[in-house]
CSV table of C-alpha atoms in Angstrom, one decimal:
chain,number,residue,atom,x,y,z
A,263,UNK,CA,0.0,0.0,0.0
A,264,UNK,CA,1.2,3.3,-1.2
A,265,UNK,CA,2.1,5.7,1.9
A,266,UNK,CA,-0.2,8.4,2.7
A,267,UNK,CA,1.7,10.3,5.5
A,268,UNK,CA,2.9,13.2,3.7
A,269,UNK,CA,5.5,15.4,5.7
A,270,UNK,CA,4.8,18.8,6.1
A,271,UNK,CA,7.1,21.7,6.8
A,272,UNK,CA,6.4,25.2,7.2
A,273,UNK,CA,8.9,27.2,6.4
A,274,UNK,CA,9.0,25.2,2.8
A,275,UNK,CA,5.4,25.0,1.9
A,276,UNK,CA,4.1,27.5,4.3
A,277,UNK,CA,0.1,27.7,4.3
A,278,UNK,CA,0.0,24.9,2.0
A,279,UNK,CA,-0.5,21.0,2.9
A,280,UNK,CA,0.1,18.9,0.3
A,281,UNK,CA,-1.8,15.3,0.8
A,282,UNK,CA,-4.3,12.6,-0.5
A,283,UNK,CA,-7.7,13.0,-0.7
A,284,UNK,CA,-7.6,9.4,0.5
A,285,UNK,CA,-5.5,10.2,3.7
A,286,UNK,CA,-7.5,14.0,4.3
A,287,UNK,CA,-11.1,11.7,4.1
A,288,UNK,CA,-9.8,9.2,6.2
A,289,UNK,CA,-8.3,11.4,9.2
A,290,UNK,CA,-11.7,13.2,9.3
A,291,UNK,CA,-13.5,10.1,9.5
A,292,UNK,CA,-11.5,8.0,11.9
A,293,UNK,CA,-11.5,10.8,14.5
A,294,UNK,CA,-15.3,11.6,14.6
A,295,UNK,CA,-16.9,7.8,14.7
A,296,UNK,CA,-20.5,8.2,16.0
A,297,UNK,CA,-20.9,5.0,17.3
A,298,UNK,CA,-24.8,3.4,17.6
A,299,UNK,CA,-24.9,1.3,20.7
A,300,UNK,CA,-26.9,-1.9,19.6
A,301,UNK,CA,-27.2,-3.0,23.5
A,302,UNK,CA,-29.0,-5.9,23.4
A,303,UNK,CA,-27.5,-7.8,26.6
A,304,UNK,CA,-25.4,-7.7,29.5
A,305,UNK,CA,-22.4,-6.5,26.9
A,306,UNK,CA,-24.3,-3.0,26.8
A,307,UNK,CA,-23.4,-2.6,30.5
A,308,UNK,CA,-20.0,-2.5,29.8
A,309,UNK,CA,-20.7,-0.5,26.8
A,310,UNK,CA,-22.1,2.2,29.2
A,311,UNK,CA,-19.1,2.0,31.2
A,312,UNK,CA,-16.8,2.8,28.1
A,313,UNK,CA,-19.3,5.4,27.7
A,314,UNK,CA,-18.7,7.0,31.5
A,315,UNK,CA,-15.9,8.6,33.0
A,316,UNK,CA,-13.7,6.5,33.7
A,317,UNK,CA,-13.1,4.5,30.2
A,318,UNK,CA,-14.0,7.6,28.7
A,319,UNK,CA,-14.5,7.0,24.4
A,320,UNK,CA,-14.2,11.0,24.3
A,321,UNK,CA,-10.3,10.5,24.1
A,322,UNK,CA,-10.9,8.8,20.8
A,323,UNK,CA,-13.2,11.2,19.4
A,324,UNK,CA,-16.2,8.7,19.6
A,325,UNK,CA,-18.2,10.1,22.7
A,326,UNK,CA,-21.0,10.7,20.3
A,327,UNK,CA,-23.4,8.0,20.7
A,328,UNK,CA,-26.7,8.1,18.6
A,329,UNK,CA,-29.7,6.2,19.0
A,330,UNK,CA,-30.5,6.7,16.0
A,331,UNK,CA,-29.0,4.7,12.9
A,332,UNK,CA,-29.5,7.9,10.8
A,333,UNK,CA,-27.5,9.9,12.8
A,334,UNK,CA,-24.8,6.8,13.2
A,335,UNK,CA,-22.2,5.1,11.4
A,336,UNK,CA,-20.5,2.4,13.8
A,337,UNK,CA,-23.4,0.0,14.7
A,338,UNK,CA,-21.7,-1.9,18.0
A,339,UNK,CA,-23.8,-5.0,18.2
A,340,UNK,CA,-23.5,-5.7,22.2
A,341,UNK,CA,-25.2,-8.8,23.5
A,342,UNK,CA,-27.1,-11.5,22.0
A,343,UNK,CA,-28.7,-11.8,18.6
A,344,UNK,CA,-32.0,-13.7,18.7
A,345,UNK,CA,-33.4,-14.7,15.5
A,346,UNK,CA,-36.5,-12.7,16.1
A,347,UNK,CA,-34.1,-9.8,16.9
A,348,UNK,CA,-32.2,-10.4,13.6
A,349,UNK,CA,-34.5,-8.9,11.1
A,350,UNK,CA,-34.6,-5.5,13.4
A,351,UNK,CA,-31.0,-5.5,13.4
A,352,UNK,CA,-30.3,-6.2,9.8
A,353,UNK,CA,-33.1,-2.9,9.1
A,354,UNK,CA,-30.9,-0.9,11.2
A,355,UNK,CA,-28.1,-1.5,9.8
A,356,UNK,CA,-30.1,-0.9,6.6
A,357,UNK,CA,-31.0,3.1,7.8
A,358,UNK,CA,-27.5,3.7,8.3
A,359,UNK,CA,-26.1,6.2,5.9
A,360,UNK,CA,-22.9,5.4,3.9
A,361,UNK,CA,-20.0,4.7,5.3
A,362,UNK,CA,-21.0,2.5,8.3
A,363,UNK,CA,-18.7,-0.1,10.1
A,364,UNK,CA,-20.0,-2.5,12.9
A,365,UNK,CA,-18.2,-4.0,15.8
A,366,UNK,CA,-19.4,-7.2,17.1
A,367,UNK,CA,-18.7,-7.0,21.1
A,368,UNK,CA,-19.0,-10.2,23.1
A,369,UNK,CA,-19.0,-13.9,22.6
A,370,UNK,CA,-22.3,-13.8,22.0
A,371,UNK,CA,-22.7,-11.1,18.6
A,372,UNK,CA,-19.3,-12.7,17.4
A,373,UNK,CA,-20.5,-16.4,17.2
A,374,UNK,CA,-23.5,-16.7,19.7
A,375,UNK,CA,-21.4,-17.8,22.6
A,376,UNK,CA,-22.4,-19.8,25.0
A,377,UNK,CA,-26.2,-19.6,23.7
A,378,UNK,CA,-26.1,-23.1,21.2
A,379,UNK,CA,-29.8,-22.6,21.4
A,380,UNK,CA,-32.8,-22.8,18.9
A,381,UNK,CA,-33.3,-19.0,19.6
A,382,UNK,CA,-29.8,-17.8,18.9
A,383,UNK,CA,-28.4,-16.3,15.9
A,384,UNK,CA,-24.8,-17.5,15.7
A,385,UNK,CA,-22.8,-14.9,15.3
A,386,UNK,CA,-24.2,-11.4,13.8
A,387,UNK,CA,-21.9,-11.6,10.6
A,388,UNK,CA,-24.5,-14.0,9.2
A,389,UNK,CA,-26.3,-10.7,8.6
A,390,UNK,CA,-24.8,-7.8,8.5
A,391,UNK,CA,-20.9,-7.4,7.5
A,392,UNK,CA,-18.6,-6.9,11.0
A,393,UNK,CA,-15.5,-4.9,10.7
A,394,UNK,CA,-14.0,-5.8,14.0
A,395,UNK,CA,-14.7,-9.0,16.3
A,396,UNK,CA,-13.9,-8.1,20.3
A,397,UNK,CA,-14.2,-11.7,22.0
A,398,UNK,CA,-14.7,-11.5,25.5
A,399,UNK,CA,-18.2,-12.4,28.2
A,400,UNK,CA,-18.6,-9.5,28.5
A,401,UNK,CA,-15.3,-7.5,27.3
A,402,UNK,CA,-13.1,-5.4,29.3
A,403,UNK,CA,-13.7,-1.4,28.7
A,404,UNK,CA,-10.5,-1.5,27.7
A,405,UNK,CA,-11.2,-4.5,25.1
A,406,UNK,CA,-13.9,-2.2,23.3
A,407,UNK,CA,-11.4,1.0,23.4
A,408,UNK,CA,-8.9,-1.4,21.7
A,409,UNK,CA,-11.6,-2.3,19.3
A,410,UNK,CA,-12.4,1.4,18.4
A,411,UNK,CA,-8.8,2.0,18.1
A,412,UNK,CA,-8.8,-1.4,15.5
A,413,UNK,CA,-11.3,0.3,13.9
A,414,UNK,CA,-9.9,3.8,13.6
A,415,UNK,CA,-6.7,1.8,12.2
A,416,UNK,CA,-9.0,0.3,9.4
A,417,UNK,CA,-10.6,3.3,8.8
A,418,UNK,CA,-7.4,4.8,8.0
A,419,UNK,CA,-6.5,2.2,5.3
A,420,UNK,CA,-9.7,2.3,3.4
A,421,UNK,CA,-9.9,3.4,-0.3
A,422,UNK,CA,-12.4,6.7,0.3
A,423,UNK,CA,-12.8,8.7,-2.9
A,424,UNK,CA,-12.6,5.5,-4.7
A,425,UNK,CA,-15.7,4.4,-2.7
A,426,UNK,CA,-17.2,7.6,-3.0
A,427,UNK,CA,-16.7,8.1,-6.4
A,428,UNK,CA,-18.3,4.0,-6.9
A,429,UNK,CA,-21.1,4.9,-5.0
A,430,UNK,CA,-23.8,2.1,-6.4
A,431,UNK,CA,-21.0,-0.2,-5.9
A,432,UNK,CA,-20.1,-2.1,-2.9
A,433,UNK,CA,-17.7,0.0,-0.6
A,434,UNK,CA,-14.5,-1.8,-1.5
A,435,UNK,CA,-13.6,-2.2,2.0
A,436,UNK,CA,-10.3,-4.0,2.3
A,437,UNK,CA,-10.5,-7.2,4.3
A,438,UNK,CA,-13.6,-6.7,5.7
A,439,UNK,CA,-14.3,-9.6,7.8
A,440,UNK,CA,-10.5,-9.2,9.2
A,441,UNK,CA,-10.2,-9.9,13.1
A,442,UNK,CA,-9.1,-8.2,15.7
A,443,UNK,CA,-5.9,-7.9,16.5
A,444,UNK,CA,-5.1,-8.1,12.7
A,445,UNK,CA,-5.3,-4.2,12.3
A,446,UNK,CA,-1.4,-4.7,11.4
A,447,UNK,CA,-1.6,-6.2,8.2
A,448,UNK,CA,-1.0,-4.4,4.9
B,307,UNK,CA,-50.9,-24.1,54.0
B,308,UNK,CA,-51.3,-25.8,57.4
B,309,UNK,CA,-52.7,-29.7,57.0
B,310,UNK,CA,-56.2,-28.1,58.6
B,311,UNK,CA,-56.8,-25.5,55.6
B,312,UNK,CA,-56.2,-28.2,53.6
B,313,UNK,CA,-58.8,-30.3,55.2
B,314,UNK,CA,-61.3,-27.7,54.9
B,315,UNK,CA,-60.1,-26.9,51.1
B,316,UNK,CA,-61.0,-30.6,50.3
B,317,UNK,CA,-64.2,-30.5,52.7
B,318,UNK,CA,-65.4,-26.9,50.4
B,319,UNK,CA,-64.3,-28.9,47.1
B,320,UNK,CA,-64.5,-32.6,46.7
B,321,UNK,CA,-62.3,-32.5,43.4
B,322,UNK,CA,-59.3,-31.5,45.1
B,323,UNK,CA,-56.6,-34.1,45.9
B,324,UNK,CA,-53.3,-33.9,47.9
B,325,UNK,CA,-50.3,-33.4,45.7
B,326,UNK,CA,-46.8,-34.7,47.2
B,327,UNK,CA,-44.2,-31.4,47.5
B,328,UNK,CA,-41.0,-30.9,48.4
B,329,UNK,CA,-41.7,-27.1,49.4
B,330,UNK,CA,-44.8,-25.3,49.4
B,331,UNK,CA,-48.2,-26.8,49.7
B,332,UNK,CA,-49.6,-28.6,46.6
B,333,UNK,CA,-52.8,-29.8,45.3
B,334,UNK,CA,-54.3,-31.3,42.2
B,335,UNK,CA,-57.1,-29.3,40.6
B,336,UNK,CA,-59.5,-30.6,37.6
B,337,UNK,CA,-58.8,-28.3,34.2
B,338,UNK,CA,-62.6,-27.9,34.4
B,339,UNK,CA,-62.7,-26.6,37.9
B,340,UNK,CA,-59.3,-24.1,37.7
B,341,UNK,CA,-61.6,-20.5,37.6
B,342,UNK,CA,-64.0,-21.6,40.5
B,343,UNK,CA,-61.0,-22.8,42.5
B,344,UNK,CA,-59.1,-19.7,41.7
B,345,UNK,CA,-61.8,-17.0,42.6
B,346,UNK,CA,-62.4,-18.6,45.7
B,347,UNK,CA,-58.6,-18.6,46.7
B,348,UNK,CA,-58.0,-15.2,45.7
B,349,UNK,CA,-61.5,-13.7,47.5
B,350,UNK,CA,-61.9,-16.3,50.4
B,351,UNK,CA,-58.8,-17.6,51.2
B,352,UNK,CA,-56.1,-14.3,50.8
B,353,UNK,CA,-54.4,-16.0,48.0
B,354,UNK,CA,-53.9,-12.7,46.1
B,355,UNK,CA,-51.0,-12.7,43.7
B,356,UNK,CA,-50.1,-14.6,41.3
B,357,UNK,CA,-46.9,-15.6,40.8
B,358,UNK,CA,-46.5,-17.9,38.2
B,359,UNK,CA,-47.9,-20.0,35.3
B,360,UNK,CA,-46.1,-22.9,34.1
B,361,UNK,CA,-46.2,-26.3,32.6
B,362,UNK,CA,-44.7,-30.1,32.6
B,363,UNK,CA,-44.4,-32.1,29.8
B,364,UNK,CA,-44.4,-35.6,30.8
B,365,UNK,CA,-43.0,-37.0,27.5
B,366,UNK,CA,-44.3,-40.2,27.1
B,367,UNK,CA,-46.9,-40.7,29.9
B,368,UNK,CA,-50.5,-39.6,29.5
B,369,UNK,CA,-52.0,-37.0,30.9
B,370,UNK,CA,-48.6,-35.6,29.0
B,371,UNK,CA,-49.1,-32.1,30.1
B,372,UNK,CA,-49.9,-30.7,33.8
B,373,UNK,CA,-50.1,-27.4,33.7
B,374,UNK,CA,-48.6,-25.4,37.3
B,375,UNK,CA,-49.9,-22.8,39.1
B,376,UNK,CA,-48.2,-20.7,42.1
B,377,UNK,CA,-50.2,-18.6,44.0
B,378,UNK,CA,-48.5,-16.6,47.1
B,379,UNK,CA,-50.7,-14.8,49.6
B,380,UNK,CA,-49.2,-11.5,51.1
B,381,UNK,CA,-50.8,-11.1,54.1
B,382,UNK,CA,-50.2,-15.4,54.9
B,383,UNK,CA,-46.8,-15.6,53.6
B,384,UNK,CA,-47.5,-18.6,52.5
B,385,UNK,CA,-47.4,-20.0,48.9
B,386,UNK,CA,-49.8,-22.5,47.3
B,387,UNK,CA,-48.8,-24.9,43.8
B,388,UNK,CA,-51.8,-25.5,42.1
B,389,UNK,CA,-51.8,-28.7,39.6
B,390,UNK,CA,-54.1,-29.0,36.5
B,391,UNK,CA,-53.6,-32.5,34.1
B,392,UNK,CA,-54.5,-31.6,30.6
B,393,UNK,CA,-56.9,-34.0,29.0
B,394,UNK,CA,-56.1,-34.1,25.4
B,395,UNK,CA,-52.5,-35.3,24.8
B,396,UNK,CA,-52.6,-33.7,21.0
B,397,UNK,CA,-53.9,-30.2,21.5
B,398,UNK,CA,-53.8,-29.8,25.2
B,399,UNK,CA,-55.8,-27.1,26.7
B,400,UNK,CA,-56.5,-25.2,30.3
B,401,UNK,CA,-59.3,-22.6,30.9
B,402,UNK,CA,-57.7,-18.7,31.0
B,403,UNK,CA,-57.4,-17.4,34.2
B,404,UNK,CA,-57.0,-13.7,33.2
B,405,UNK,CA,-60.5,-13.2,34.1
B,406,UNK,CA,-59.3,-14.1,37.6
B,407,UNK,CA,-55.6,-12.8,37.7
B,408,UNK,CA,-55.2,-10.1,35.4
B,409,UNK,CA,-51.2,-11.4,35.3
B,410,UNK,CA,-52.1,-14.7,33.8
B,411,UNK,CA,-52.2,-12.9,30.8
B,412,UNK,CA,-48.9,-12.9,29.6
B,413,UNK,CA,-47.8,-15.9,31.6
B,414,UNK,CA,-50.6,-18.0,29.6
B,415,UNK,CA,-48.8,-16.4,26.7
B,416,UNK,CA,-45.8,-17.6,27.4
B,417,UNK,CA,-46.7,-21.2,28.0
B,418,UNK,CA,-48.3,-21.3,25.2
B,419,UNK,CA,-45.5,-20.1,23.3
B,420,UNK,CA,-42.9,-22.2,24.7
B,421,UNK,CA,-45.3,-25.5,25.8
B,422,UNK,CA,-47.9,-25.1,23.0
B,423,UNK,CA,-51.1,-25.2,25.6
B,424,UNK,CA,-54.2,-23.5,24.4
B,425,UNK,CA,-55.6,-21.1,27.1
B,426,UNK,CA,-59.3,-21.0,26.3
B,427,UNK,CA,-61.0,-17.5,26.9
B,428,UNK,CA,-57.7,-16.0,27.0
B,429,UNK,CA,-58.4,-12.7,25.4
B,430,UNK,CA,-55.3,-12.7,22.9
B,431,UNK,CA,-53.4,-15.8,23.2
B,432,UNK,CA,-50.0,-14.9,20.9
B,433,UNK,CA,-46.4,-16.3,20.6
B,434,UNK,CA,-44.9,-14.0,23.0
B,435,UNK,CA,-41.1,-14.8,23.0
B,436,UNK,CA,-40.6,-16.6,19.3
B,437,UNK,CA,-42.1,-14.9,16.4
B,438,UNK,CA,-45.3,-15.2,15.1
B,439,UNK,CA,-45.0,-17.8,12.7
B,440,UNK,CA,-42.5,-20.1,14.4
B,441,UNK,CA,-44.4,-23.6,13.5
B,442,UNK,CA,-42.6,-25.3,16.7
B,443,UNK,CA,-43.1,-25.3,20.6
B,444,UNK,CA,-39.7,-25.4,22.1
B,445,UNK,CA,-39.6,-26.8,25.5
B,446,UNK,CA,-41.7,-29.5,24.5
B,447,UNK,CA,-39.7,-32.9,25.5
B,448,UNK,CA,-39.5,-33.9,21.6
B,449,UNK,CA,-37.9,-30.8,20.4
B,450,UNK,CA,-34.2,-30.8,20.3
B,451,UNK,CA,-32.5,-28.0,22.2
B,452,UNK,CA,-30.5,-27.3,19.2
B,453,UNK,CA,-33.6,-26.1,16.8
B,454,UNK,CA,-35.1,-27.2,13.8
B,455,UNK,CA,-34.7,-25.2,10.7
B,456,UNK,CA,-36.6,-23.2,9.1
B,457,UNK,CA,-37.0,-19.9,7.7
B,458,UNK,CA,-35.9,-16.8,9.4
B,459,UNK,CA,-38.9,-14.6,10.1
B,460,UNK,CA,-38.0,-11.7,7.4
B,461,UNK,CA,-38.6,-12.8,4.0
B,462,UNK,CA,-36.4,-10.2,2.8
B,463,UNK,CA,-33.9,-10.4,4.8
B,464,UNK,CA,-33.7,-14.4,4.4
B,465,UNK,CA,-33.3,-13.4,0.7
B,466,UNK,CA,-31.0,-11.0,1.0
B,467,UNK,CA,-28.5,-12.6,3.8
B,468,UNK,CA,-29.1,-16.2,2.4
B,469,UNK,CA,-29.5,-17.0,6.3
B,470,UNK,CA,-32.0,-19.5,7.8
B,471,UNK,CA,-32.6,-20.7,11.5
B,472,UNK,CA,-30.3,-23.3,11.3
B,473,UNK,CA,-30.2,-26.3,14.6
B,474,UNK,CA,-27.2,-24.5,16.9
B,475,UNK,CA,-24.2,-26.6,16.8
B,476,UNK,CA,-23.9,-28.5,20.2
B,477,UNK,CA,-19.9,-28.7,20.0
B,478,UNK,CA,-20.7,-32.2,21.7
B,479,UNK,CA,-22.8,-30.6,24.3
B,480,UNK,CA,-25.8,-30.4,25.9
B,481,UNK,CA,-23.5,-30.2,28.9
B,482,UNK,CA,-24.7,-32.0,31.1
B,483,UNK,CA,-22.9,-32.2,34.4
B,484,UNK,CA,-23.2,-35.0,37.2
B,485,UNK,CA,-24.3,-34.0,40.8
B,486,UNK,CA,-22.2,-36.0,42.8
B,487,UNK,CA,-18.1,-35.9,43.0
B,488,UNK,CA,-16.0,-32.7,43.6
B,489,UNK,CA,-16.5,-29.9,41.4
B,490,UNK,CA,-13.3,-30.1,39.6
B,491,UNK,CA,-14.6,-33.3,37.9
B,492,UNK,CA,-18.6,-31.7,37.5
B,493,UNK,CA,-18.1,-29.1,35.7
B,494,UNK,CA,-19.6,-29.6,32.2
B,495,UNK,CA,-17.3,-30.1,29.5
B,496,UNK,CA,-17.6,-30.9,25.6
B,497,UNK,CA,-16.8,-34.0,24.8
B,498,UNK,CA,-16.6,-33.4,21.0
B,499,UNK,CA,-15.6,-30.0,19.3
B,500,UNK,CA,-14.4,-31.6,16.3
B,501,UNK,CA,-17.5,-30.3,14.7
B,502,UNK,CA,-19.1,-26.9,14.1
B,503,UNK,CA,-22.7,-26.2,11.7
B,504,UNK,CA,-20.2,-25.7,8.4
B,505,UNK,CA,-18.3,-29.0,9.2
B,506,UNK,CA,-19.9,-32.2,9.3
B,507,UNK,CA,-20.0,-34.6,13.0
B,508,UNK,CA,-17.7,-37.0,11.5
B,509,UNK,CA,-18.7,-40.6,11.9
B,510,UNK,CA,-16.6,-43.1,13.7
C-alpha cells in the first residue's frame, strides 16, 4: 500500500499541505466515529461504562453516541442476537447512511457464545458485515477501546474517494471480515 | 398451608386431591374446575397474587401435560402450587385465568409459546417470545434444544442474507454435568468440538 503520511514543513510549503484526498477523508472520519450502541445484553453494561468517565471513548473522538442509525455510522452490536431480533437488526443496519462499520462485542454477537440454542443467531456476521470481532463475556472497557482504536486503524486504510466516487458499488472495503488484532496487516 | 386449611379446602371442594411437594403446599385441581378454585382462593382464602404459570411435559406418559400454578398470599406468607392435568394429549388445553388474575395474561402467553397449551377465553393468546409464525413449541420434550430449521422470520432479509434458522451446533454438548463428585470433575465439558454447523459430525 502506497504511503499516505505526507511530511509537512512550514517554512517550505508554508500555508499549504500537500496530501491525498484518501488520507485528508480518512483522518476526518477516523476521529469523529459516531458509534450506535446496539445493547441488546449484559455487553451494553460494559458499553455504558466505556461510555462513563472513567473509560472515557471521548479520548478517541467517539463520545457521540446516537440512537438513531441515521445519525450513526458504527453499529456496535453488544449482546445477543435472537433470530426474532435479527431482522430489526439487519433494518438498522439498513437506515444507516454510507460509510457504516459495525463491531461485534462479546462472545455472544461474534459467534453466539455460549447460547447453542434454537433461539440464537450465531454470530451477527451472518447478517450484517462486521469490521471488527472483540471476544470476551462480556469485554473489558478497555477491550472495546482497543476495538475502536482497530477500527480507527482500518478506517485509515480504506480506499475513500474510490468508494465515493463507486457509489452504487459495494464499498471496496479492504479485508472486511479481518479480526481483531489483525489491524497490522498491509 | 397448614394440614387443617387443607382439610377444609377438600371439605369446600370434593375434586381437590393432595399433591406430594417438596416445598410449598400442593394440590391437584380438575382443568374444568381451575376458575372456581381460583376465585375462591383469591376472595376467600387471601391468595392474592399470582406468581407464576407454568407447565410439565411428561413425554411419554399420558395425561402428557400438567399445567402449574403458584399462587402466594401476602398477608399469609404462605405460597400454594396448584396442579391441573391436561386431558387431550394432542392439542392440550387449560381454561384462562386472566379473568381471575389479570397477570395470567402474559404468563398464559408464554406457555403457550414455549409448551404449546391453548388457554381457552384468553383474550389474545399470541407467541410472546418466538415470532409469530414459528411452526414449533420449544420446551416440549420432543424438540431438540438445538432447533429445527426453518425460515428466518423476514422474507427479505432471508433473501438477502441467504440465512436461515439453522439447529445450533452442540460442539458435543448439551452439557450436562453430574451432581455427585468434587466440582473439579462436575463441571460440564464438551466431549466433541471436532465439529461446528459448516463442518460435518464425523462418523466413527
Amino acid at each position: 500500500m502506497q504511503n499516505t503520511n505526507v511530511a509537512y514543513d512550514s517554512k517550505v510549503e508554508g500555508e499549504i499541505i500537500v496530501t491525498q484526498a484518501d488520507a485528508v477523508i480518512n483522518w476526518i472520519r477516523k476521529h469523529s466515529v459516531w458509534p450506535m450502541p446496539m445493547g441488546l445484553a449484559c455487553c451494553a453494561i460494559e458499553l455504558m461504562a466505556v461510555g462513563a468517565s472513567r473509560f472515557d471513548i471521548s479520548r478517541f473522538g467517539m463520545e457521540v453516541m446516537r440512537f438513531s442509525p441515521r445519525q450513526a455510522d458504527c453499529m456496535i452490536v453488544s449482546g445477543t442476537v435472537t433470530y426474532k431480533m435479527a431482522e430489526v437488526i439487519r433494518r438498522i443496519y439498513e437506515q444507516m447512511a454510507e460509510p457504516k462499520w459495525v463491531v461485534a462485542m462479546g462472545a455472544c454477537a461474534s459467534t453466539g457464545g455460549m447460547y447453542r440454542s434454537y433461539a440464537t443467531l450465531q454470530g451477527v456476521d451472518r447478517i450484517i458485515p462486521v469490521d471488527v470481532y472483540v471476544s470476551g463475556c462480556p469485554p473489558r472497557p478497555e477491550a472495546l477501546l482497543d476495538a475502536m482504536i482497530k477500527l480507527q486503524d482500518k478506517i485509515g486504510r480504506e480506499r475513500s474517494v474510490k468508494n465515493l466516487t463507486a457509489r452504487n458499488a459495494k464499498p471496496t472495503k479492504e479485508g472486511s471480515l479481518a479480526l481483531a488484532g489483525a489491524g497490522k496487516e498491509s | 398451608m397448614v394440614e387443617s386449611e387443607f382439610a377444609q379446602l377438600k371439605e369446600r371442594f370434593d375434586y381437590l386431591s393432595a399433591r406430594q411437594s417438596a416445598d410449598h403446599s400442593a394440590v391437584n385441581c380438575p382443568a374444568d374446575k381451575l376458575v372456581e378454585f381460583f376465585t375462591v382462593l383469591r376472595d376467600d382464602l387471601g391468595y392474592d397474587l399470582l406468581v407464576d404459570v407454568t407447565a410439565v411435559d411428561w413425554d411419554a406418559q399420558s395425561p402428557r401435560f400438567t399445567g402449574i400454578y403458584h399462587l402466594l398470599s401476602t398477608t399469609k406468607h404462605e405460597y400454594l402450587r396448584i396442579a391441573a392435568d391436561c386431558e387431550n394429549d394432542i392439542k392440550p388445553s387449560l381454561p384462562s385465568l386472566c379473568g381471575v388474575f389479570a397477570a395470567a395474561n402474559w404468563h398464559e402467553r408464554e406457555t403457550y409459546d414455549l409448551m404449546g397449551i391453548h388457554y381457552d377465553g384468553h383474550p389474545d393468546l399470541r407467541r410472546i417470545l418466538m415470532w409469530d409464525e414459528y411452526p414449533y413449541h420449544p420446551l416440549r420434550k420432543d424438540f431438540p434444544l438445538a432447533g429445527i430449521e426453518v425460515p428466518l422470520p423476514a422474507d427479505d432479509v432471508a433473501e438477502a442474507t441467504g440465512v436461515a434458522v439453522l439447529p445450533a451446533p452442540m460442539m458435543g454438548g448439551p452439557f450436562v454435568s453430574s451432581a455427585d463428585g468434587p466440582m473439579s470433575q462436575t463441571e460440564p465439558s464438551a466431549r466433541d468440538e471436532s465439529w461446528t454447523e459448516q463442518e460435518e459430525k464425523p462418523t466413527e
